[in-house]
Coordinates of C-alpha atoms in Angstrom, one line a residue:
M357 CA 13.9 -33.3 31.8
T358 CA 14.2 -35.7 34.4
D359 CA 12.2 -38.4 35.2
G360 CA 11.8 -39.7 31.7
G361 CA 10.2 -35.9 30.7
R362 CA 11.1 -34.2 27.7
R363 CA 11.3 -30.8 26.1
I364 CA 8.6 -29.8 23.3
A365 CA 9.0 -27.8 20.7
R366 CA 5.1 -26.0 18.7
V367 CA 7.5 -25.3 15.4
L368 CA 5.9 -23.0 13.1
I369 CA 6.2 -24.2 9.7
D370 CA 7.4 -22.1 7.0
S371 CA 6.1 -23.5 3.8
P372 CA 3.5 -22.0 1.6
L373 CA 1.5 -24.7 1.9
P374 CA -2.6 -23.7 3.4
Q375 CA -2.8 -27.4 5.3
L376 CA 0.6 -26.8 7.0
D377 CA -1.1 -23.2 8.2
R378 CA -0.4 -25.0 12.6
L379 CA 1.8 -24.8 15.0
F380 CA 3.9 -28.9 14.4
D381 CA 5.4 -30.5 18.1
Y382 CA 8.7 -31.5 17.8
A383 CA 11.4 -33.1 20.4
L384 CA 14.1 -30.8 21.6
P385 CA 16.2 -32.0 22.6
D386 CA 18.7 -31.5 25.5
A387 CA 22.7 -31.1 23.5
F388 CA 20.7 -27.9 22.6
G389 CA 21.2 -26.1 25.6
D390 CA 18.7 -22.6 26.3
V391 CA 17.1 -22.2 24.0
P392 CA 15.0 -19.1 23.0
L393 CA 10.9 -18.9 21.7
G394 CA 11.6 -17.5 18.7
V395 CA 14.9 -18.4 16.7
R396 CA 15.3 -20.0 13.8
I397 CA 15.4 -23.6 13.3
K398 CA 15.8 -26.7 11.5
A399 CA 12.7 -29.3 11.4
P400 CA 12.0 -32.9 9.7
L401 CA 9.1 -33.3 8.0
R402 CA 7.5 -36.8 7.9
T403 CA 5.2 -36.3 5.3
A404 CA 7.7 -34.7 2.5
G405 CA 10.5 -36.5 3.7
R406 CA 12.8 -33.3 3.5
V407 CA 13.9 -30.8 6.4
I408 CA 12.1 -28.2 6.2
D409 CA 13.1 -24.0 8.0
G410 CA 11.0 -23.0 10.9
Y411 CA 10.7 -20.8 14.2
I412 CA 10.2 -22.4 18.0
V413 CA 6.8 -20.1 18.9
E414 CA 7.2 -22.4 22.9
I415 CA 8.5 -25.0 24.8
D416 CA 6.6 -26.9 26.5
D417 CA 7.7 -29.4 29.3
E418 CA 5.5 -33.4 28.5
Q419 CA 6.1 -36.0 31.1
D420 CA 5.0 -38.4 28.9
A421 CA 7.8 -39.5 26.5
T422 CA 6.4 -42.3 24.1
R423 CA 5.0 -39.7 22.5
P424 CA 6.3 -39.5 18.7
L425 CA 7.3 -37.5 18.2
S426 CA 11.0 -36.4 15.9
D427 CA 13.6 -34.1 16.9
V428 CA 14.5 -29.8 15.9
E429 CA 16.8 -31.1 13.7
A430 CA 18.8 -27.4 13.8
V431 CA 18.7 -25.0 16.2
V432 CA 20.1 -22.4 13.3
S433 CA 21.2 -19.1 15.5
P434 CA 19.8 -17.9 18.5
V435 CA 19.0 -14.6 17.8
P436 CA 15.0 -14.6 18.6
V437 CA 13.1 -12.7 15.0
L438 CA 9.7 -13.7 15.6
P439 CA 9.0 -11.9 18.8
E440 CA 5.9 -14.0 20.8
R441 CA 3.9 -10.1 19.7
L442 CA 5.2 -10.8 15.9
Y443 CA 3.6 -14.2 15.1
R444 CA 0.9 -12.7 17.4
L445 CA 0.3 -9.9 15.5
A446 CA 1.0 -12.3 12.5
R447 CA -1.4 -14.7 13.4
R448 CA -4.7 -12.1 13.8
V449 CA -4.0 -10.2 10.3
A450 CA -3.9 -14.0 8.9
D451 CA -6.8 -15.6 9.7
R452 CA -8.0 -12.1 9.4
A453 CA -7.7 -12.5 5.5
A454 CA -8.0 -16.5 5.1
G455 CA -4.5 -16.7 5.2
A456 CA -1.1 -18.2 5.8
A457 CA 1.0 -17.2 8.8
S458 CA 4.6 -17.7 7.3
D459 CA 3.2 -15.6 4.8
V460 CA 3.4 -12.8 6.9
L461 CA 6.8 -13.6 8.3
R462 CA 8.4 -14.0 4.7
L463 CA 7.4 -10.4 4.4
V464 CA 8.7 -8.9 7.2
I465 CA 11.9 -11.8 8.6
P466 CA 14.4 -11.4 6.1
K467 CA 16.7 -14.0 5.1
R468 CA 19.3 -13.8 7.3
Q469 CA 23.0 -12.8 7.2
V470 CA 25.2 -14.6 8.9
R471 CA 28.6 -11.6 9.3
V472 CA 25.5 -9.1 10.1
E473 CA 23.7 -11.8 12.5
K474 CA 27.7 -12.3 14.3
A475 CA 28.3 -8.6 14.0
W476 CA 25.1 -7.3 15.9
R477 CA 24.4 -6.1 19.6
P478 CA 21.7 -5.3 21.0
V479 CA 20.9 -1.4 21.6
E480 CA 19.5 -1.0 25.3
E481 CA 19.4 2.2 25.5
A482 CA 19.3 5.2 22.6
T483 CA 19.8 8.6 22.9
R484 CA 16.9 11.0 22.8
P485 CA 15.7 14.0 20.6
E486 CA 17.5 16.8 21.9
A487 CA 14.9 19.2 24.1
A488 CA 14.6 22.4 21.0
A489 CA 13.7 19.0 18.9
V490 CA 10.5 18.4 21.2
S491 CA 9.9 22.0 21.4
A492 CA 10.1 22.5 17.1
A493 CA 8.0 19.1 17.5
R494 CA 5.5 20.1 19.9
E495 CA 4.6 23.1 18.0
V496 CA 4.0 21.4 14.4
I497 CA 1.9 19.0 16.6
A498 CA -0.2 22.0 18.1
Q499 CA -1.2 23.1 15.3
Y500 CA -4.0 20.5 15.0
G501 CA -6.2 20.2 17.9
G502 CA -6.4 17.4 20.0
L503 CA -3.5 15.6 18.2
Q504 CA -1.3 15.8 21.6
Q505 CA -3.4 14.4 23.5
L506 CA -4.5 11.9 21.9
L507 CA -0.7 11.0 21.5
D508 CA -0.5 11.1 25.1
D509 CA -3.7 8.8 25.5
R510 CA -2.7 6.5 22.5
G511 CA -5.6 7.2 20.9
R512 CA -7.1 6.6 16.9
A513 CA -7.0 10.0 14.7
A514 CA -8.1 10.8 11.5
V515 CA -5.8 14.0 10.4
E516 CA -6.7 15.6 7.5
A517 CA -3.0 16.4 7.1
V518 CA -1.5 20.9 6.3
P519 CA -1.1 21.2 2.9
G520 CA 1.3 22.8 1.5
L521 CA 5.4 22.9 2.2
D522 CA 7.4 24.7 5.4
A523 CA 11.0 24.4 5.9
G524 CA 11.3 23.0 2.1
L525 CA 9.6 19.8 2.7
P526 CA 5.8 18.7 2.4
R527 CA 4.4 19.8 6.3
W528 CA 2.4 16.3 5.7
A529 CA 6.3 14.6 6.5
H530 CA 7.0 17.4 9.4
L531 CA 3.3 15.9 10.8
L532 CA 4.3 12.4 11.5
A533 CA 8.2 13.0 11.8
S534 CA 6.4 15.6 15.6
A535 CA 4.6 13.1 16.9
A536 CA 6.8 10.0 15.7
A537 CA 9.8 12.7 17.6
V538 CA 8.1 13.5 20.3
T539 CA 6.6 9.4 21.3
L540 CA 10.7 8.7 20.9
A541 CA 10.8 11.7 23.9
D542 CA 8.5 9.7 26.2
G543 CA 10.1 6.5 25.5
A544 CA 8.1 4.9 22.9
S545 CA 9.2 3.8 19.6
S546 CA 7.8 4.7 16.5
V547 CA 6.3 2.5 13.2
L548 CA 6.1 5.1 10.4
V549 CA 4.2 3.4 7.3
V550 CA 4.3 5.4 3.2
P551 CA 3.2 4.4 0.3
D552 CA 6.7 4.6 -1.9
H553 CA 10.9 5.0 -1.4
R554 CA 9.9 9.4 -2.7
D555 CA 7.4 9.2 0.4
Q556 CA 10.6 8.0 2.5
E557 CA 13.1 9.6 1.5
L558 CA 10.9 13.7 2.6
L559 CA 10.5 11.5 6.4
L560 CA 13.7 10.7 6.5
T561 CA 14.7 14.2 6.0
A562 CA 11.9 15.6 8.7
L563 CA 13.1 13.0 10.8
Q564 CA 16.7 13.7 10.3
R565 CA 16.5 17.8 11.4
L566 CA 14.9 16.2 14.9
L567 CA 16.5 12.9 15.7
P568 CA 20.0 11.1 16.1
A569 CA 20.6 9.1 13.8
D570 CA 20.4 6.2 15.5
A571 CA 17.6 6.8 16.3
L572 CA 15.6 6.1 12.8
I573 CA 15.3 3.1 11.2
R574 CA 14.8 2.5 7.1
L575 CA 13.3 -0.9 6.5
D576 CA 12.3 -1.2 2.7
A577 CA 12.9 -4.7 0.3
R578 CA 15.0 -2.2 -1.9
Q579 CA 18.1 -1.8 0.4
P580 CA 20.5 -4.0 -0.3
N581 CA 20.1 -7.6 2.6
P582 CA 22.9 -7.0 4.6
D583 CA 21.6 -3.4 5.7
R584 CA 17.5 -4.3 5.9
Y585 CA 18.8 -7.9 8.0
R586 CA 20.6 -5.2 10.1
A587 CA 17.6 -2.6 10.6
F588 CA 15.6 -5.7 11.4
L589 CA 17.9 -6.4 13.7
R590 CA 17.2 -3.1 15.2
T591 CA 14.1 -3.5 15.9
L592 CA 14.4 -6.2 18.4
D593 CA 16.7 -3.6 20.8
A594 CA 14.9 -2.6 23.9
A595 CA 16.2 1.2 23.0
P596 CA 13.2 2.9 21.0
C597 CA 13.6 4.0 17.5
V598 CA 11.5 5.0 14.6
V599 CA 11.0 2.4 11.9
V600 CA 9.7 4.6 8.8
G601 CA 9.7 1.7 5.4
N602 CA 7.3 0.9 3.2
R603 CA 4.1 -1.4 3.5
S604 CA 5.4 -4.4 4.9
A605 CA 6.9 -2.4 7.1
V606 CA 3.9 -2.0 9.2
Y607 CA 4.7 -5.2 11.5
S608 CA 8.1 -3.6 12.1
P609 CA 8.3 -5.9 16.5
V610 CA 9.6 -2.1 18.2
R611 CA 7.3 -1.9 21.2
A612 CA 5.7 0.2 19.2
G613 CA 4.2 3.8 20.8
L614 CA 3.0 4.9 18.0
V615 CA 1.9 3.8 14.2
A616 CA 1.0 6.0 11.5
L617 CA 0.2 5.8 7.9
W618 CA 0.3 8.0 5.1
D619 CA -1.8 8.5 2.3
D620 CA -3.7 5.1 2.7
G621 CA -6.0 5.3 -0.1
D622 CA -2.7 4.8 -2.4
P623 CA -2.8 1.6 -4.1
L624 CA 0.6 0.3 -3.7
L625 CA -0.3 0.2 0.2
A626 CA -2.4 -2.4 -0.6
E627 CA -0.4 -6.0 -1.0
P628 CA -0.1 -8.3 -3.9
L629 CA 0.9 -10.7 -2.1
S630 CA -1.0 -14.0 -0.4
P631 CA -2.2 -13.3 1.9
Y632 CA -3.2 -9.6 0.6
V633 CA -3.5 -7.4 4.1
H634 CA -3.9 -3.9 2.8
A635 CA -1.3 -1.8 6.1
R636 CA -4.4 0.5 6.8
D637 CA -6.0 -3.0 8.2
A638 CA -2.7 -4.6 9.3
A639 CA -2.4 -1.2 11.2
L640 CA -5.7 -2.2 12.5
V641 CA -5.3 -5.1 14.3
R642 CA -2.1 -4.3 15.2
R643 CA -3.1 -0.7 17.2
E644 CA -6.3 -3.3 19.2
Q645 CA -3.3 -6.0 20.1
E646 CA -1.0 -3.6 21.5
G647 CA -2.5 -0.5 22.1
S648 CA -0.3 2.3 20.9
A649 CA -1.0 5.6 19.6
L650 CA -2.9 5.7 15.5
L651 CA -3.0 8.1 13.4
L652 CA -4.2 8.1 9.5
A653 CA -3.1 11.1 7.9
G654 CA -3.6 12.5 4.9
H655 CA -4.4 15.2 2.4
T656 CA -7.4 13.4 1.6
R657 CA -9.8 10.6 3.4
T658 CA -10.4 7.2 2.5
S659 CA -14.5 5.9 2.1
E660 CA -12.6 2.6 4.4
T661 CA -11.2 5.8 7.3
E662 CA -14.1 7.7 7.0
R663 CA -16.3 4.3 7.9
L664 CA -14.6 4.4 10.9
V665 CA -14.9 7.8 12.4
Q666 CA -18.1 7.5 11.4
H667 CA -18.0 4.6 14.0
G668 CA -17.0 6.7 16.1
W669 CA -14.0 4.4 16.4
L670 CA -11.4 6.6 14.1
T671 CA -11.6 10.8 15.7
E672 CA -11.4 13.6 13.6
V673 CA -8.2 16.0 14.0
T674 CA -8.3 18.6 11.9
A675 CA -5.8 22.1 11.4
T676 CA -6.8 24.5 15.0
R677 CA -6.2 26.8 11.0
R678 CA -7.5 26.0 8.1
T679 CA -5.8 26.6 5.1
S680 CA -6.4 25.0 1.5
P681 CA -5.0 25.5 -2.3
R682 CA -7.3 28.1 -4.1
V683 CA -9.1 26.2 -6.4
V684 CA -10.2 26.9 -10.2
L685 CA -12.1 25.5 -12.0
S686 CA -12.9 25.4 -15.3
T687 CA -15.7 28.4 -16.2
P688 CA -19.2 26.3 -18.4
Q689 CA -17.5 28.1 -21.2
E690 CA -14.8 26.2 -21.7
L691 CA -16.8 23.2 -20.3
E692 CA -18.5 23.3 -23.8
H693 CA -15.9 23.4 -25.4
T694 CA -13.6 20.1 -25.4
T695 CA -11.5 20.2 -27.7
Q696 CA -9.5 22.6 -26.5
R697 CA -7.4 21.1 -23.7
V698 CA -5.9 24.0 -22.0
P699 CA -8.6 26.8 -21.6
S700 CA -7.6 30.5 -22.3
S701 CA -7.2 30.8 -18.8
A702 CA -4.9 27.6 -17.3
F703 CA -2.8 29.0 -20.0
A704 CA -3.4 32.9 -19.0
A705 CA -1.9 31.5 -15.9
A706 CA 0.5 28.9 -16.8
R707 CA 2.4 31.7 -18.7
A708 CA 2.6 34.2 -15.9
A709 CA 3.7 31.8 -13.2
A710 CA 6.3 30.4 -15.6
E711 CA 8.4 33.8 -15.1
D712 CA 8.4 33.7 -11.5
G713 CA 9.4 30.3 -11.0
P714 CA 8.0 26.2 -12.2
V715 CA 4.0 25.5 -13.1
L716 CA 3.3 22.6 -12.9
V717 CA 1.5 20.0 -15.3
Q718 CA -0.3 17.2 -14.4
V719 CA -1.8 14.2 -17.4
A720 CA -2.8 11.1 -17.7
R721 CA -0.7 9.3 -18.9
P722 CA 2.7 8.7 -20.0
G723 CA 4.6 8.1 -23.2
F724 CA 3.8 10.5 -26.3
A725 CA 0.2 9.5 -27.6
P726 CA -0.7 6.5 -25.2
S727 CA -3.8 5.1 -28.0
L728 CA -4.5 5.6 -32.0
V729 CA -7.1 6.0 -33.4
C730 CA -8.2 5.2 -37.2
A731 CA -8.9 8.3 -39.1
Q732 CA -11.4 7.7 -40.7
C733 CA -13.7 5.7 -38.3
R734 CA -12.2 6.9 -34.7
N735 CA -12.8 3.2 -33.7
P736 CA -9.4 2.8 -31.9
A737 CA -6.5 1.4 -33.1
R738 CA -5.3 -2.0 -32.6
C739 CA -2.6 -4.7 -33.0
A740 CA -3.4 -7.8 -35.5
H741 CA -1.5 -10.0 -34.0
C742 CA -2.6 -9.5 -30.1
G743 CA -5.1 -7.2 -31.3
G744 CA -3.0 -4.8 -27.7
P745 CA -4.4 -0.7 -28.4
L746 CA -1.8 0.8 -30.5
G747 CA 0.3 3.7 -28.6
A748 CA 3.0 6.5 -30.5
R749 CA 6.3 7.0 -28.9
R750 CA 6.8 10.5 -30.8
R751 CA 6.0 12.6 -33.2
G752 CA 5.7 10.9 -37.2
A753 CA 7.0 7.0 -34.8
V754 CA 6.1 3.4 -36.0
P755 CA 3.2 2.2 -34.5
V756 CA 3.3 0.0 -31.4
C757 CA 1.8 -2.3 -29.6
G758 CA 1.1 -2.0 -25.6
W759 CA 0.6 -5.3 -25.1
C760 CA 2.8 -7.6 -27.1
G761 CA 5.1 -4.5 -28.4
R762 CA 5.5 -5.4 -32.0
G763 CA 5.4 -2.8 -34.4
A764 CA 2.2 -2.3 -36.9
N765 CA 4.0 -1.1 -40.1
A766 CA 1.5 -1.9 -42.0
W767 CA -1.4 -1.5 -40.0
H768 CA -4.7 -0.7 -41.6
C769 CA -8.2 -0.8 -40.0
G770 CA -10.1 -3.9 -39.2
E771 CA -13.4 -1.7 -39.6
C772 CA -12.7 0.6 -42.3
S773 CA -10.2 -0.2 -43.8
S774 CA -8.0 3.0 -43.7
T775 CA -4.6 3.2 -43.1
Q776 CA -4.7 6.3 -41.2
V777 CA -4.0 6.7 -38.1
R778 CA -4.7 9.4 -34.8
L779 CA -3.9 10.7 -31.9
A780 CA -6.2 9.8 -29.6
S781 CA -4.6 11.3 -26.2
S782 CA -2.1 12.4 -25.2
G783 CA 0.9 11.2 -22.7
T784 CA 3.4 13.5 -20.7
E785 CA 5.6 13.2 -23.5
R786 CA 3.4 15.2 -26.2
T787 CA 2.0 17.1 -23.8
A788 CA 6.2 19.0 -23.1
D789 CA 6.2 18.9 -26.5
E790 CA 2.5 20.8 -27.5
L791 CA 3.8 22.9 -24.1
G792 CA 7.7 23.7 -25.5
R793 CA 6.2 24.9 -28.5
A794 CA 3.6 27.0 -26.8
F795 CA 6.3 28.7 -24.4
P796 CA 9.6 29.2 -26.1
G797 CA 12.6 29.3 -24.3
V798 CA 10.8 28.5 -20.8
R799 CA 12.4 25.1 -19.8
V800 CA 10.6 21.8 -19.8
I801 CA 11.3 18.6 -17.8
V802 CA 8.8 14.9 -18.1
S803 CA 8.5 13.1 -14.7
D804 CA 7.2 9.9 -15.6
G805 CA 7.3 6.0 -14.2
S806 CA 10.6 6.0 -17.5
H807 CA 11.7 10.0 -17.2
P808 CA 12.0 9.6 -11.8
V809 CA 12.3 13.7 -11.1
T810 CA 12.4 13.4 -7.8
S811 CA 13.0 17.4 -6.9
V812 CA 12.9 20.9 -9.2
D813 CA 15.1 23.7 -8.4
D814 CA 13.5 27.4 -7.7
K815 CA 14.0 28.6 -12.0
P816 CA 10.8 28.7 -14.3
A817 CA 10.6 25.7 -16.0
L818 CA 7.0 23.6 -17.2
V819 CA 7.2 20.8 -15.4
V820 CA 5.0 17.6 -16.8
A821 CA 4.4 15.1 -14.1
T822 CA 2.0 11.6 -14.2
R823 CA 0.2 11.6 -11.2
G824 CA 2.0 10.1 -8.3
A825 CA 4.9 10.7 -9.4
E826 CA 5.2 15.2 -9.0
P827 CA 8.5 16.4 -8.3
L828 CA 9.1 18.3 -5.4
A829 CA 9.7 21.8 -5.2
P830 CA 11.4 23.3 -2.6
A831 CA 9.5 27.4 -2.8
G832 CA 6.3 25.6 -3.7
Y833 CA 4.4 25.0 -7.3
R834 CA 3.3 29.0 -8.9
A835 CA 0.3 27.2 -10.4
V836 CA -0.9 24.4 -11.2
I837 CA -2.3 22.9 -14.3
L838 CA -4.2 19.6 -13.2
L839 CA -5.2 17.8 -17.7
D840 CA -7.3 15.1 -19.0
G841 CA -9.4 15.0 -15.2
A842 CA -12.6 13.6 -17.4
R843 CA -10.7 11.0 -19.0
M844 CA -9.1 9.3 -15.8
L845 CA -12.7 10.4 -14.1
Q846 CA -14.6 8.0 -16.8
A847 CA -12.2 4.8 -15.6
P848 CA -14.3 1.8 -14.5
E849 CA -13.7 1.0 -10.9
L850 CA -15.4 1.7 -8.3
R851 CA -13.1 4.4 -6.5
I852 CA -12.1 6.3 -9.0
G853 CA -13.3 9.5 -7.7
E854 CA -11.8 8.8 -4.7
S855 CA -8.4 7.5 -6.3
C856 CA -9.7 11.0 -8.2
L857 CA -9.5 13.6 -5.6
R858 CA -6.9 12.3 -4.3
W859 CA -4.3 12.8 -6.9
W860 CA -4.9 16.3 -7.4
S861 CA -4.9 17.0 -3.7
N862 CA -1.4 16.3 -3.7
A863 CA -0.2 17.5 -6.2
A864 CA -3.1 20.7 -5.5
A865 CA -0.6 20.9 -2.1
L866 CA 2.4 20.8 -4.1
A867 CA 1.1 25.1 -5.2
A868 CA 2.5 27.7 -3.4
Q869 CA 0.8 29.4 -1.0
G870 CA -1.9 31.3 -3.1
A871 CA -0.3 29.5 -6.4
P872 CA -3.7 28.8 -9.0
V873 CA -4.5 25.5 -9.4
H874 CA -7.2 25.1 -12.6
L875 CA -8.7 21.3 -13.2
V876 CA -9.1 21.2 -16.6
G877 CA -12.7 20.4 -18.2
V878 CA -15.1 18.1 -15.0
N879 CA -17.8 19.6 -12.5
G880 CA -19.8 17.8 -10.9
P881 CA -19.2 16.5 -7.2
V882 CA -15.8 15.6 -7.0
A883 CA -15.0 18.7 -8.5
K884 CA -16.9 20.7 -5.2
A885 CA -15.0 18.9 -3.2
L886 CA -10.7 20.1 -4.7
A887 CA -12.3 23.2 -4.8
T888 CA -14.4 23.0 -1.4
W889 CA -11.5 20.7 0.3
S890 CA -14.0 19.0 2.0
H891 CA -12.4 15.4 1.8
S892 CA -14.4 14.8 4.3
G893 CA -17.8 15.3 3.3
Y894 CA -17.1 13.6 0.3
A895 CA -16.1 10.0 1.5
R896 CA -19.4 10.5 3.7
S897 CA -20.8 10.7 -0.2
E898 CA -19.3 8.1 -2.0
L899 CA -19.9 6.0 1.2
E900 CA -24.0 6.6 1.6
A901 CA -24.2 5.9 -2.2
R902 CA -22.2 2.8 -1.6
A903 CA -24.3 1.4 1.0
P904 CA -27.2 0.3 -0.9
L905 CA -25.2 -1.8 -2.9
H906 CA -23.6 -3.3 -0.5
M907 CA -20.0 -2.6 -1.7
P908 CA -16.9 -2.7 -0.3
P909 CA -16.0 -0.8 2.5
T910 CA -20.5 -0.5 3.9
A911 CA -19.6 -4.6 3.6
R912 CA -16.4 -6.6 3.4
V913 CA -16.0 -8.3 0.9
A914 CA -14.4 -11.6 -0.6
Q915 CA -12.7 -12.9 -4.2
I916 CA -13.1 -17.0 -5.0
D917 CA -11.0 -18.2 -7.9
G918 CA -10.5 -21.1 -8.5
Q919 CA -11.9 -25.0 -10.6
P920 CA -16.2 -25.1 -10.3
A921 CA -15.5 -27.8 -8.4
S922 CA -14.1 -25.9 -5.4
V923 CA -15.9 -22.9 -5.5
Q924 CA -18.7 -24.4 -4.7
R925 CA -18.2 -26.2 -1.8
A926 CA -16.5 -22.3 0.2
L927 CA -19.8 -20.9 -1.1
D928 CA -21.2 -23.9 0.3
A929 CA -19.3 -23.9 3.8
L930 CA -20.2 -20.2 3.4
K931 CA -24.5 -21.1 3.6
P932 CA -24.5 -22.0 7.2
L933 CA -24.1 -18.3 7.9
G934 CA -26.3 -16.6 6.0
V935 CA -24.3 -16.0 3.2
T936 CA -25.8 -16.6 0.5
G937 CA -29.1 -15.4 -2.0
P938 CA -28.1 -11.8 -3.3
A939 CA -24.7 -11.8 -0.7
V940 CA -23.1 -14.1 -3.2
L941 CA -22.4 -12.8 -7.6
G942 CA -21.2 -15.2 -9.9
P943 CA -19.2 -17.5 -10.1
V944 CA -18.4 -15.9 -13.6
P945 CA -16.1 -17.9 -16.2
L946 CA -12.4 -16.7 -15.0
D947 CA -10.3 -17.9 -18.3
D948 CA -9.6 -20.6 -20.8
D949 CA -8.6 -23.2 -17.6
G950 CA -11.8 -23.7 -16.1
R951 CA -11.3 -21.3 -13.4
V952 CA -14.0 -19.3 -11.7
R953 CA -15.1 -16.2 -9.9
A954 CA -17.1 -15.0 -7.4
L955 CA -17.6 -12.7 -5.0
V956 CA -19.0 -13.1 -2.0
R957 CA -20.5 -9.4 0.7
F958 CA -20.8 -10.1 4.6
G959 CA -21.4 -8.3 7.1
Y960 CA -18.0 -7.5 9.5
A961 CA -19.7 -9.0 12.5
H962 CA -19.7 -12.2 10.2
G963 CA -15.8 -11.6 8.9
S964 CA -14.2 -14.1 11.7
A965 CA -17.2 -16.9 10.9
V966 CA -16.2 -16.5 6.7
A967 CA -12.7 -16.2 6.9
S968 CA -12.8 -19.3 9.4
A969 CA -14.7 -21.3 7.2
L970 CA -12.8 -20.3 3.5
R971 CA -9.7 -21.4 5.1
A972 CA -11.6 -24.3 6.2
V973 CA -11.7 -25.0 2.7
V974 CA -8.9 -23.6 1.2
V975 CA -7.2 -26.4 3.5
A976 CA -9.5 -28.7 2.6
D977 CA -8.9 -28.6 -1.4
A978 CA -5.3 -28.4 -1.0
A979 CA -5.0 -31.4 0.9
Q980 CA -7.5 -33.7 -2.0
N981 CA -5.1 -32.0 -4.8
R982 CA -1.8 -32.7 -3.9
R983 CA 0.5 -34.9 -6.2
G984 CA 3.5 -36.4 -5.3
R985 CA 6.1 -36.1 -2.7
G986 CA 4.6 -32.1 -0.7
R987 CA 3.4 -30.8 -4.3
V988 CA 0.2 -29.0 -4.7
R989 CA -1.5 -28.3 -7.3
A990 CA -3.5 -25.1 -6.4
S991 CA -7.1 -24.9 -7.6
L992 CA -8.1 -22.6 -5.5
S993 CA -7.4 -19.1 -4.1
V994 CA -9.9 -17.0 -2.0
H995 CA -8.6 -13.1 -1.1
L996 CA -10.6 -10.5 1.5
D997 CA -11.0 -7.2 1.6
I998 CA -10.4 -6.5 -2.2
L999 CA -10.2 -3.7 -3.5
E1000 CA -11.7 -3.7 -7.6
P1001 CA -14.1 -5.7 -7.2
E1002 CA -14.7 -7.3 -10.6
L1003 CA -16.5 -10.3 -11.6

């Protein structure tokens, strides 16, 4: 500038310190020339006496150059990795969660790779899908009433995916791929978010059958750094594309015409890092800002999604021709004989089905015997060193602690002094061992976290898998046996019924057309919902049960952890908002360091005010507890919208 003026860069500092979560003004020297918004820079931080990284969010002219400002020290790269739409999304998501925008961006923007950046050439126009592929995609979408019109209108929907397989892939993968294909044919990008790499591979396979390779972008944390940065740069291009990734992919900076989430009840879609925003919530904010179509698809429906349906914010979309697995529940006689792990009807079904193809057996836990009890008094067998639960890795093995890993060679019961243990549960390996004896000559395949198997062939086999680790059988399983259901339902979790219904439904969806699905040892509302495939009805009943208790999602819940004085200051800040009395649970002791925890329940209408008040307390607490040059002793943390409230 001339006439004594200067350029001002407003910079977002890349720092975890709460008090730095705002824009800072820096003088932008003329020597840098034209600087685009969103580039990486380095700038001095006077309070810390060091140079830090940041992003230029705004550039303005200032006539009065007398205000003391530090200069931007360097423009690291000319690539605008933080476009304005991504900053607005990160800022809005962080504000809603009482968090920092830089924490959100750290999940999205990969570390710079110089060689990749120098080789990058922006793509202005991508190859569109062929007419035959678009026609096939529209045929899939036509199976769901009103879905095509909803995509055209950029609407919002909760989609009940048709269970089963088609052409060797789950039908849900064809659904999401088809929606992305018609969106790309209309000249817009799509963001498809799935819980894990297994779902990602299935969806990419479905997409590869419809779309040109240059339109497919994979984003996930397992990629090598150069590949991830290369994929991220492609999302900055003007040419539309389809992004497929895990939870952080929801922030992909494409101009999206469609954002779709698969199976939003999967806990892997909940971000474990601050500000702990679930991918579903980020997608809702994104849709609010850019007006893209939004699909929340699944075999089951979460209570969060059902709440949005009841409020009219999401349209309910189901298949025009309803199909469901053939679920067989245990008879009253079988329910009485609880000692029989696999009842005769399920055993007979598995034996008959194993002659024709693979049979899936779902169990609750991996390993041989995840838990042991005293053979005499039946009390849980505990480690003498740390008190952890003892388990057995194989038949006749020395018990091993599940916490510290020590062997219990000379174990004795603390209650009755017995030295004998008894197997209290069966994991994948013990179940495989038992079924191998019962089905001589039939292959037994184990799939769990330690032995992942992605797919099996169509030959006879017994596939023993933990929930969520079920391999894909391209022609479908000839029978599905769901074991340990009663034990799963006993977990002390708010949404354990939802979780069990989701685990069982996803497994049942892998069955071949007409194949029996036996749910062993379970009755009640969850079993009825599975047998009748009435997931929306079960979600409604969950909402009705939680409403009097003001538990999520009928209310929002904030978890506040920290030193007693800090937590009390946070609670005091909420009193002017009417969040007091019965709305507050705790504080209660959290650990031996004197930290406490409080839970705060509040209505959605108060969400912005509560988040703002809590964020102000976190910032003030961090500034007050600052020690040394920029170091902060964290004494207060806030987590909004927790899935499992626990004191």
